[in-house]
PDB file of C-alpha atoms in Angstrom:
ATOM      1  CA  UNK A   1      30.000  28.630   0.086  1.00  0.00           C
ATOM      2  CA  UNK A   2      32.262  26.255  -1.908  1.00  0.00           C
ATOM      3  CA  UNK A   3      31.963  26.301  -5.712  1.00  0.00           C
ATOM      4  CA  UNK A   4      32.995  23.159  -7.656  1.00  0.00           C
ATOM      5  CA  UNK A   5      35.945  23.668 -10.000  1.00  0.00           C
ATOM      6  CA  UNK A   6      33.880  22.741 -13.040  1.00  0.00           C
ATOM      7  CA  UNK A   7      31.430  25.614 -12.454  1.00  0.00           C
ATOM      8  CA  UNK A   8      32.671  28.594 -14.459  1.00  0.00           C
ATOM      9  CA  UNK A   9      29.671  30.914 -14.376  1.00  0.00           C
ATOM     10  CA  UNK A  10      29.365  30.825 -18.145  1.00  0.00           C
ATOM     11  CA  UNK A  11      26.579  28.252 -17.813  1.00  0.00           C
ATOM     12  CA  UNK A  12      23.973  30.909 -17.087  1.00  0.00           C
ATOM     13  CA  UNK A  13      21.712  32.422 -19.748  1.00  0.00           C
ATOM     14  CA  UNK A  14      23.153  35.094 -21.977  1.00  0.00           C
ATOM     15  CA  UNK A  15      20.512  37.563 -20.787  1.00  0.00           C
ATOM     16  CA  UNK A  16      21.705  37.096 -17.204  1.00  0.00           C
ATOM     17  CA  UNK A  17      25.327  37.413 -18.266  1.00  0.00           C
ATOM     18  CA  UNK A  18      24.431  40.711 -19.898  1.00  0.00           C
ATOM     19  CA  UNK A  19      22.802  41.944 -16.684  1.00  0.00           C
ATOM     20  CA  UNK A  20      25.938  41.090 -14.752  1.00  0.00           C
ATOM     21  CA  UNK A  21      28.089  43.210 -17.061  1.00  0.00           C
ATOM     22  CA  UNK A  22      27.154  46.189 -14.929  1.00  0.00           C
ATOM     23  CA  UNK A  23      29.336  44.688 -12.173  1.00  0.00           C
ATOM     24  CA  UNK A  24      33.137  44.628 -11.951  1.00  0.00           C
ATOM     25  CA  UNK A  25      34.474  41.595 -13.799  1.00  0.00           C
ATOM     26  CA  UNK A  26      35.608  39.607 -10.765  1.00  0.00           C
ATOM     27  CA  UNK A  27      32.403  40.289  -8.882  1.00  0.00           C
ATOM     28  CA  UNK A  28      30.310  39.382 -11.920  1.00  0.00           C
ATOM     29  CA  UNK A  29      32.084  36.022 -12.145  1.00  0.00           C
ATOM     30  CA  UNK A  30      31.473  35.274  -8.471  1.00  0.00           C
ATOM     31  CA  UNK A  31      27.792  36.156  -8.757  1.00  0.00           C
ATOM     32  CA  UNK A  32      27.425  34.082 -11.916  1.00  0.00           C
ATOM     33  CA  UNK A  33      28.928  31.026 -10.249  1.00  0.00           C
ATOM     34  CA  UNK A  34      26.547  31.316  -7.307  1.00  0.00           C
ATOM     35  CA  UNK A  35      23.594  31.669  -9.665  1.00  0.00           C
ATOM     36  CA  UNK A  36      24.692  28.504 -11.467  1.00  0.00           C
ATOM     37  CA  UNK A  37      24.737  26.686  -8.139  1.00  0.00           C
ATOM     38  CA  UNK A  38      21.225  27.938  -7.376  1.00  0.00           C
ATOM     39  CA  UNK A  39      19.966  26.616 -10.702  1.00  0.00           C
ATOM     40  CA  UNK A  40      21.759  23.287 -10.307  1.00  0.00           C
ATOM     41  CA  UNK A  41      20.506  22.622  -6.770  1.00  0.00           C
ATOM     42  CA  UNK A  42      17.029  24.131  -6.826  1.00  0.00           C
ATOM     43  CA  UNK A  43      15.216  20.836  -7.430  1.00  0.00           C
ATOM     44  CA  UNK A  44      17.451  18.330  -5.651  1.00  0.00           C
ATOM     45  CA  UNK A  45      18.601  20.377  -2.653  1.00  0.00           C
ATOM     46  CA  UNK A  46      16.554  23.578  -2.288  1.00  0.00           C
ATOM     47  CA  UNK A  47      18.080  24.471   1.080  1.00  0.00           C
ATOM     48  CA  UNK A  48      21.545  24.513  -0.447  1.00  0.00           C
ATOM     49  CA  UNK A  49      20.229  26.455  -3.433  1.00  0.00           C
ATOM     50  CA  UNK A  50      18.792  28.981  -0.996  1.00  0.00           C
ATOM     51  CA  UNK A  51      22.163  29.340   0.734  1.00  0.00           C
ATOM     52  CA  UNK A  52      23.897  30.087  -2.570  1.00  0.00           C
ATOM     53  CA  UNK A  53      21.167  32.559  -3.488  1.00  0.00           C
ATOM     54  CA  UNK A  54      21.834  34.484  -0.276  1.00  0.00           C
ATOM     55  CA  UNK A  55      25.498  34.776  -1.226  1.00  0.00           C
ATOM     56  CA  UNK A  56      24.577  36.114  -4.659  1.00  0.00           C
ATOM     57  CA  UNK A  57      22.118  38.512  -3.038  1.00  0.00           C
ATOM     58  CA  UNK A  58      24.776  39.898  -0.695  1.00  0.00           C
ATOM     59  CA  UNK A  59      27.071  40.451  -3.662  1.00  0.00           C
ATOM     60  CA  UNK A  60      24.614  41.991  -6.122  1.00  0.00           C
ATOM     61  CA  UNK A  61      21.242  42.861  -4.641  1.00  0.00           C
ATOM     62  CA  UNK A  62      20.531  45.444  -7.323  1.00  0.00           C
ATOM     63  CA  UNK A  63      20.629  42.959 -10.209  1.00  0.00           C
ATOM     64  CA  UNK A  64      17.141  41.791 -11.174  1.00  0.00           C
ATOM     65  CA  UNK A  65      18.263  38.269 -12.106  1.00  0.00           C
ATOM     66  CA  UNK A  66      19.783  37.865  -8.647  1.00  0.00           C
ATOM     67  CA  UNK A  67      16.572  38.991  -6.951  1.00  0.00           C
ATOM     68  CA  UNK A  68      14.556  36.595  -9.105  1.00  0.00           C
ATOM     69  CA  UNK A  69      16.881  33.668  -8.345  1.00  0.00           C
ATOM     70  CA  UNK A  70      16.695  34.484  -4.639  1.00  0.00           C
ATOM     71  CA  UNK A  71      12.917  34.541  -4.932  1.00  0.00           C
ATOM     72  CA  UNK A  72      12.710  31.122  -6.490  1.00  0.00           C
ATOM     73  CA  UNK A  73      15.128  29.675  -3.931  1.00  0.00           C
ATOM     74  CA  UNK A  74      13.036  31.098  -1.096  1.00  0.00           C
ATOM     75  CA  UNK A  75       9.868  29.826  -2.786  1.00  0.00           C
ATOM     76  CA  UNK A  76      11.342  26.318  -3.073  1.00  0.00           C
ATOM     77  CA  UNK A  77      12.042  26.311   0.670  1.00  0.00           C
ATOM     78  CA  UNK A  78       8.551  27.618   1.504  1.00  0.00           C
ATOM     79  CA  UNK A  79       9.825  31.011   2.658  1.00  0.00           C
ATOM     80  CA  UNK A  80       6.924  32.620   0.859  1.00  0.00           C
ATOM     81  CA  UNK A  81       7.056  36.066   2.411  1.00  0.00           C
ATOM     82  CA  UNK A  82      10.714  36.361   1.507  1.00  0.00           C
ATOM     83  CA  UNK A  83      10.065  34.973  -1.967  1.00  0.00           C
ATOM     84  CA  UNK A  84       7.332  37.517  -2.563  1.00  0.00           C
ATOM     85  CA  UNK A  85       9.613  40.365  -1.510  1.00  0.00           C
ATOM     86  CA  UNK A  86      12.282  39.231  -3.967  1.00  0.00           C
ATOM     87  CA  UNK A  87       9.805  38.724  -6.812  1.00  0.00           C
ATOM     88  CA  UNK A  88       8.360  42.163  -6.227  1.00  0.00           C
ATOM     89  CA  UNK A  89      11.828  43.694  -6.277  1.00  0.00           C
ATOM     90  CA  UNK A  90      12.688  41.905  -9.528  1.00  0.00           C
ATOM     91  CA  UNK A  91       9.428  43.029 -11.087  1.00  0.00           C
ATOM     92  CA  UNK A  92      10.048  46.623 -10.066  1.00  0.00           C
ATOM     93  CA  UNK A  93      13.493  46.518 -11.665  1.00  0.00           C
ATOM     94  CA  UNK A  94      12.393  44.962 -14.953  1.00  0.00           C
ATOM     95  CA  UNK A  95       8.784  46.054 -15.343  1.00  0.00           C
ATOM     96  CA  UNK A  96       7.942  42.507 -16.456  1.00  0.00           C
ATOM     97  CA  UNK A  97       4.744  40.707 -15.411  1.00  0.00           C
ATOM     98  CA  UNK A  98       6.084  37.170 -15.930  1.00  0.00           C
ATOM     99  CA  UNK A  99       6.433  36.595 -12.169  1.00  0.00           C
ATOM    100  CA  UNK A 100       2.782  37.498 -11.529  1.00  0.00           C
ATOM    101  CA  UNK A 101       1.517  33.881 -11.201  1.00  0.00           C
ATOM    102  CA  UNK A 102       4.200  32.797  -8.739  1.00  0.00           C
ATOM    103  CA  UNK A 103       3.643  35.987  -6.751  1.00  0.00           C
ATOM    104  CA  UNK A 104      -0.045  35.073  -6.553  1.00  0.00           C
ATOM    105  CA  UNK A 105       0.896  31.580  -5.406  1.00  0.00           C
ATOM    106  CA  UNK A 106       2.981  33.132  -2.641  1.00  0.00           C
ATOM    107  CA  UNK A 107      -0.204  34.895  -1.528  1.00  0.00           C
ATOM    108  CA  UNK A 108      -1.878  31.496  -1.307  1.00  0.00           C
ATOM    109  CA  UNK A 109       0.921  30.220   0.846  1.00  0.00           C
ATOM    110  CA  UNK A 110       0.628  33.233   3.091  1.00  0.00           C
ATOM    111  CA  UNK A 111      -2.980  32.218   3.758  1.00  0.00           C
ATOM    112  CA  UNK A 112      -4.544  34.809   1.481  1.00  0.00           C
ATOM    113  CA  UNK A 113      -6.262  32.910  -1.358  1.00  0.00           C
ATOM    114  CA  UNK A 114      -8.622  35.857  -1.842  1.00  0.00           C
ATOM    115  CA  UNK A 115      -5.633  38.044  -2.752  1.00  0.00           C
ATOM    116  CA  UNK A 116      -4.441  35.384  -5.210  1.00  0.00           C
ATOM    117  CA  UNK A 117      -7.880  35.439  -6.862  1.00  0.00           C
ATOM    118  CA  UNK A 118      -7.768  39.232  -7.050  1.00  0.00           C
ATOM    119  CA  UNK A 119      -4.436  38.955  -8.830  1.00  0.00           C
ATOM    120  CA  UNK A 120      -5.875  36.338 -11.200  1.00  0.00           C
ATOM    121  CA  UNK A 121      -8.412  38.928 -12.303  1.00  0.00           C
ATOM    122  CA  UNK A 122      -5.907  41.751 -12.648  1.00  0.00           C
ATOM    123  CA  UNK A 123      -4.929  43.479 -15.909  1.00  0.00           C
ATOM    124  CA  UNK A 124      -1.435  41.999 -15.619  1.00  0.00           C
ATOM    125  CA  UNK A 125      -2.799  38.580 -16.622  1.00  0.00           C
ATOM    126  CA  UNK A 126      -3.649  39.799 -20.131  1.00  0.00           C
ATOM    127  CA  UNK A 127       0.033  40.703 -20.580  1.00  0.00           C
ATOM    128  CA  UNK A 128       1.231  37.181 -19.762  1.00  0.00           C
ATOM    129  CA  UNK A 129       2.177  34.733 -22.496  1.00  0.00           C
ATOM    130  CA  UNK A 130       0.157  31.552 -22.906  1.00  0.00           C
ATOM    131  CA  UNK A 131       2.282  29.597 -20.426  1.00  0.00           C
ATOM    132  CA  UNK A 132       1.905  32.356 -17.857  1.00  0.00           C
ATOM    133  CA  UNK A 133      -1.852  32.490 -18.330  1.00  0.00           C
ATOM    134  CA  UNK A 134      -2.135  28.733 -17.818  1.00  0.00           C
ATOM    135  CA  UNK A 135       0.004  29.022 -14.693  1.00  0.00           C
ATOM    136  CA  UNK A 136      -2.265  31.784 -13.427  1.00  0.00           C
ATOM    137  CA  UNK A 137      -5.285  29.542 -14.024  1.00  0.00           C
ATOM    138  CA  UNK A 138      -3.640  26.785 -11.974  1.00  0.00           C
ATOM    139  CA  UNK A 139      -2.963  29.207  -9.133  1.00  0.00           C
ATOM    140  CA  UNK A 140      -6.538  30.522  -9.242  1.00  0.00           C
ATOM    141  CA  UNK A 141      -7.928  26.985  -9.113  1.00  0.00           C
ATOM    142  CA  UNK A 142      -5.666  26.239  -6.153  1.00  0.00           C
ATOM    143  CA  UNK A 143      -6.966  29.348  -4.410  1.00  0.00           C
ATOM    144  CA  UNK A 144     -10.544  28.189  -4.974  1.00  0.00           C
ATOM    145  CA  UNK A 145      -9.680  24.862  -3.384  1.00  0.00           C
ATOM    146  CA  UNK A 146      -8.020  26.643  -0.460  1.00  0.00           C
ATOM    147  CA  UNK A 147     -11.383  28.308   0.114  1.00  0.00           C
ATOM    148  CA  UNK A 148     -13.275  25.003  -0.107  1.00  0.00           C
ATOM    149  CA  UNK A 149     -14.773  25.874  -3.490  1.00  0.00           C
ATOM    150  CA  UNK A 150     -14.076  22.587  -5.268  1.00  0.00           C
ATOM    151  CA  UNK A 151     -16.697  22.994  -8.010  1.00  0.00           C
ATOM    152  CA  UNK A 152     -15.444  26.501  -8.745  1.00  0.00           C
ATOM    153  CA  UNK A 153     -11.890  25.131  -9.001  1.00  0.00           C
ATOM    154  CA  UNK A 154     -13.062  22.591 -11.565  1.00  0.00           C
ATOM    155  CA  UNK A 155     -14.762  25.298 -13.631  1.00  0.00           C
ATOM    156  CA  UNK A 156     -11.641  27.488 -13.394  1.00  0.00           C
ATOM    157  CA  UNK A 157      -9.516  24.757 -14.946  1.00  0.00           C
ATOM    158  CA  UNK A 158     -11.932  24.131 -17.818  1.00  0.00           C
ATOM    159  CA  UNK A 159     -10.384  25.980 -20.734  1.00  0.00           C
ATOM    160  CA  UNK A 160      -9.357  25.603 -24.382  1.00  0.00           C
ATOM    161  CA  UNK A 161      -5.898  24.598 -23.168  1.00  0.00           C
ATOM    162  CA  UNK A 162      -7.380  21.748 -21.132  1.00  0.00           C
ATOM    163  CA  UNK A 163      -9.557  20.564 -24.017  1.00  0.00           C
ATOM    164  CA  UNK A 164      -6.768  20.748 -26.595  1.00  0.00           C
ATOM    165  CA  UNK A 165      -5.148  17.546 -27.861  1.00  0.00           C
ATOM    166  CA  UNK A 166      -1.928  19.452 -28.440  1.00  0.00           C
ATOM    167  CA  UNK A 167       0.739  18.648 -25.850  1.00  0.00           C
ATOM    168  CA  UNK A 168       2.467  21.713 -24.467  1.00  0.00           C
ATOM    169  CA  UNK A 169       4.899  22.083 -21.538  1.00  0.00           C
ATOM    170  CA  UNK A 170       1.978  22.866 -19.230  1.00  0.00           C
ATOM    171  CA  UNK A 171      -0.414  20.160 -20.459  1.00  0.00           C
ATOM    172  CA  UNK A 172       0.446  17.419 -17.964  1.00  0.00           C
ATOM    173  CA  UNK A 173       0.183  19.722 -14.941  1.00  0.00           C
ATOM    174  CA  UNK A 174      -3.098  21.206 -16.149  1.00  0.00           C
ATOM    175  CA  UNK A 175      -4.661  17.798 -16.727  1.00  0.00           C
ATOM    176  CA  UNK A 176      -3.326  16.544 -13.408  1.00  0.00           C
ATOM    177  CA  UNK A 177      -4.790  19.502 -11.509  1.00  0.00           C
ATOM    178  CA  UNK A 178      -8.136  18.926 -13.199  1.00  0.00           C
ATOM    179  CA  UNK A 179      -8.096  15.213 -12.340  1.00  0.00           C
ATOM    180  CA  UNK A 180      -7.184  15.968  -8.742  1.00  0.00           C
ATOM    181  CA  UNK A 181     -10.022  18.491  -8.445  1.00  0.00           C
ATOM    182  CA  UNK A 182     -12.484  16.008  -9.928  1.00  0.00           C
ATOM    183  CA  UNK A 183     -11.373  13.406  -7.408  1.00  0.00           C
ATOM    184  CA  UNK A 184     -11.805  15.880  -4.563  1.00  0.00           C
ATOM    185  CA  UNK A 185     -15.360  16.438  -5.794  1.00  0.00           C
ATOM    186  CA  UNK A 186     -16.061  12.685  -5.685  1.00  0.00           C
ATOM    187  CA  UNK A 187     -16.120  12.310  -9.478  1.00  0.00           C
ATOM    188  CA  UNK A 188     -13.837   9.290  -9.494  1.00  0.00           C
ATOM    189  CA  UNK A 189     -14.539   7.961 -12.994  1.00  0.00           C
ATOM    190  CA  UNK A 190     -13.806  11.334 -14.562  1.00  0.00           C
ATOM    191  CA  UNK A 191     -10.733  11.726 -12.381  1.00  0.00           C
ATOM    192  CA  UNK A 192      -9.421   8.372 -13.579  1.00  0.00           C
ATOM    193  CA  UNK A 193      -9.886   9.483 -17.193  1.00  0.00           C
ATOM    194  CA  UNK A 194      -7.981  12.715 -16.669  1.00  0.00           C
ATOM    195  CA  UNK A 195      -5.157  11.138 -14.688  1.00  0.00           C
ATOM    196  CA  UNK A 196      -4.720   8.820 -17.685  1.00  0.00           C
ATOM    197  CA  UNK A 197      -4.643  11.833 -20.005  1.00  0.00           C
ATOM    198  CA  UNK A 198      -2.077  13.471 -17.753  1.00  0.00           C
ATOM    199  CA  UNK A 199       0.120  10.381 -18.032  1.00  0.00           C
ATOM    200  CA  UNK A 200      -0.093  10.532 -21.830  1.00  0.00           C
ATOM    201  CA  UNK A 201       1.284  14.063 -21.864  1.00  0.00           C
ATOM    202  CA  UNK A 202       3.762  13.705 -18.973  1.00  0.00           C
ATOM    203  CA  UNK A 203       6.857  12.708 -20.912  1.00  0.00           C
ATOM    204  CA  UNK A 204       9.352  13.838 -18.274  1.00  0.00           C
ATOM    205  CA  UNK A 205       7.553  12.546 -15.182  1.00  0.00           C
ATOM    206  CA  UNK A 206       6.746  15.968 -13.777  1.00  0.00           C
ATOM    207  CA  UNK A 207       3.651  14.606 -11.989  1.00  0.00           C
ATOM    208  CA  UNK A 208       2.813  11.446 -10.048  1.00  0.00           C
ATOM    209  CA  UNK A 209      -0.244  10.823 -12.226  1.00  0.00           C
ATOM    210  CA  UNK A 210       0.718   7.191 -12.819  1.00  0.00           C
ATOM    211  CA  UNK A 211       0.814   6.522  -9.068  1.00  0.00           C
ATOM    212  CA  UNK A 212      -2.511   8.285  -8.542  1.00  0.00           C
ATOM    213  CA  UNK A 213      -4.135   6.254 -11.303  1.00  0.00           C
ATOM    214  CA  UNK A 214      -2.694   3.053  -9.890  1.00  0.00           C
ATOM    215  CA  UNK A 215      -4.187   3.873  -6.498  1.00  0.00           C
ATOM    216  CA  UNK A 216      -7.594   4.439  -8.075  1.00  0.00           C
ATOM    217  CA  UNK A 217      -7.304   1.102  -9.862  1.00  0.00           C
ATOM    218  CA  UNK A 218      -6.432  -0.690  -6.635  1.00  0.00           C
ATOM    219  CA  UNK A 219      -2.818  -1.533  -7.451  1.00  0.00           C
ATOM    220  CA  UNK A 220      -0.850  -2.186  -4.264  1.00  0.00           C
ATOM    221  CA  UNK A 221       2.399  -0.357  -3.620  1.00  0.00           C
ATOM    222  CA  UNK A 222       5.187  -2.539  -2.170  1.00  0.00           C
ATOM    223  CA  UNK A 223       8.818  -2.112  -1.239  1.00  0.00           C
ATOM    224  CA  UNK A 224      11.337  -3.296  -3.796  1.00  0.00           C
ATOM    225  CA  UNK A 225      12.963  -5.417  -1.050  1.00  0.00           C
ATOM    226  CA  UNK A 226      11.240  -7.521   1.583  1.00  0.00           C
ATOM    227  CA  UNK A 227      12.161  -7.342   5.269  1.00  0.00           C
ATOM    228  CA  UNK A 228      15.057  -9.784   4.839  1.00  0.00           C
ATOM    229  CA  UNK A 229      16.561  -7.719   2.037  1.00  0.00           C
ATOM    230  CA  UNK A 230      15.619 -10.237  -0.640  1.00  0.00           C
ATOM    231  CA  UNK A 231      13.947  -9.119  -3.830  1.00  0.00           C
ATOM    232  CA  UNK A 232      10.174  -9.039  -3.439  1.00  0.00           C
ATOM    233  CA  UNK A 233       9.322 -10.687  -6.753  1.00  0.00           C
ATOM    234  CA  UNK A 234       5.783 -11.662  -7.745  1.00  0.00           C
ATOM    235  CA  UNK A 235       5.035 -15.377  -7.798  1.00  0.00           C
ATOM    236  CA  UNK A 236       3.584 -15.075 -11.270  1.00  0.00           C
ATOM    237  CA  UNK A 237       5.152 -13.220 -14.149  1.00  0.00           C
ATOM    238  CA  UNK A 238       1.698 -11.833 -14.896  1.00  0.00           C
ATOM    239  CA  UNK A 239       1.487 -10.005 -11.567  1.00  0.00           C
ATOM    240  CA  UNK A 240       1.582  -6.226 -11.595  1.00  0.00           C
ATOM    241  CA  UNK A 241       3.740  -4.556  -8.983  1.00  0.00           C
ATOM    242  CA  UNK A 242       3.921  -0.815  -8.580  1.00  0.00           C
ATOM    243  CA  UNK A 243       6.900   0.656  -6.753  1.00  0.00           C
ATOM    244  CA  UNK A 244       6.443   3.936  -4.990  1.00  0.00           C
ATOM    245  CA  UNK A 245       8.526   6.683  -6.543  1.00  0.00           C
ATOM    246  CA  UNK A 246       8.592   8.587  -5.242  1.00  0.00           C
ATOM    247  CA  UNK A 247       1.504  37.913  -1.028  1.00  0.00           C
ATOM    248  CA  UNK A 248       1.581  39.519   1.151  1.00  0.00           C
ATOM    249  CA  UNK A 249      -0.718  42.526   1.360  1.00  0.00           C
ATOM    250  CA  UNK A 250       1.045  45.685   0.295  1.00  0.00           C
ATOM    251  CA  UNK A 251       0.136  47.469   3.544  1.00  0.00           C
ATOM    252  CA  UNK A 252       1.797  46.865   6.876  1.00  0.00           C
ATOM    253  CA  UNK A 253       4.508  44.447   5.727  1.00  0.00           C
ATOM    254  CA  UNK A 254       8.245  44.806   5.994  1.00  0.00           C
ATOM    255  CA  UNK A 255      10.374  44.245   2.958  1.00  0.00           C
ATOM    256  CA  UNK A 256      13.755  44.701   1.377  1.00  0.00           C
ATOM    257  CA  UNK A 257      15.054  48.129   0.509  1.00  0.00           C
ATOM    258  CA  UNK A 258      14.616  47.212  -3.148  1.00  0.00           C
ATOM    259  CA  UNK A 259      11.070  45.921  -2.626  1.00  0.00           C
ATOM    260  CA  UNK A 260       8.764  48.828  -3.364  1.00  0.00           C
ATOM    261  CA  UNK A 261       5.709  46.842  -2.342  1.00  0.00           C
ATOM    262  CA  UNK A 262       7.048  45.942   1.099  1.00  0.00           C
ATOM    263  CA  UNK A 263       6.552  42.201   1.438  1.00  0.00           C
ATOM    264  CA  UNK A 264       6.395  40.862   4.981  1.00  0.00           C
ATOM    265  CA  UNK A 265       6.181  37.623   6.902  1.00  0.00           C
ATOM    266  CA  UNK A 266       4.325  34.489   5.904  1.00  0.00           C
ATOM    267  CA  UNK A 267       4.495  31.102   4.139  1.00  0.00           C
ATOM    268  CA  UNK A 268       2.680  28.654   1.059  1.00  0.00           C
TER     269      UNK A 268
END
């Protein structure tokens, strides 16, 4: 896989650089460059990110940071069984529980929401930091919805973090999930209120809460250009136009040699 000349490998976190020190210098540099490419492409081109992660994995499969990066690349491309295997391997190597929520979400994608709920009630959750606990709550609510338990999903999301006026990195997603669950339950007025709250806290546009609120308010979505290619401008300057922006059970599954839990086939 080609690596741009301006990618040096030094862009990765210092903790990852320290992990790579166990490798020969030249190999460590190659792995680092591939990990940089994974990070750079994960959002905009997940398939390419996945390809780079496979290169890094071939070069250094016994480095936890490599297994974690490979897991997130597989997760981004909906290869949930593979992602779970990599996350499990990384967790075995480090002993950390920080990947617990995303592992539970992989279980959802594999069609096992009950397993995700079991994980949400596990002792590992108490060891997560606040961000991890909120993420676990989001996964648990998603699992409830997978099972058709909309009211239970709403209750799951009700928490001090949801009620807080303090804006944290997870606030917009938590409010958005709550609004979406309310809407699914037919509680449109409450959903509108919480989509608006999500917008207030969504400074980096991580959700489409503004579009969802516009839909609830009856704002039409139009193309920026009409069929002839001319600008589709409103006749009145007062018109509002919105433009569309757009686990595998431990038994019976095959996994990587470094995956002690033996993740197998599936998808989220």
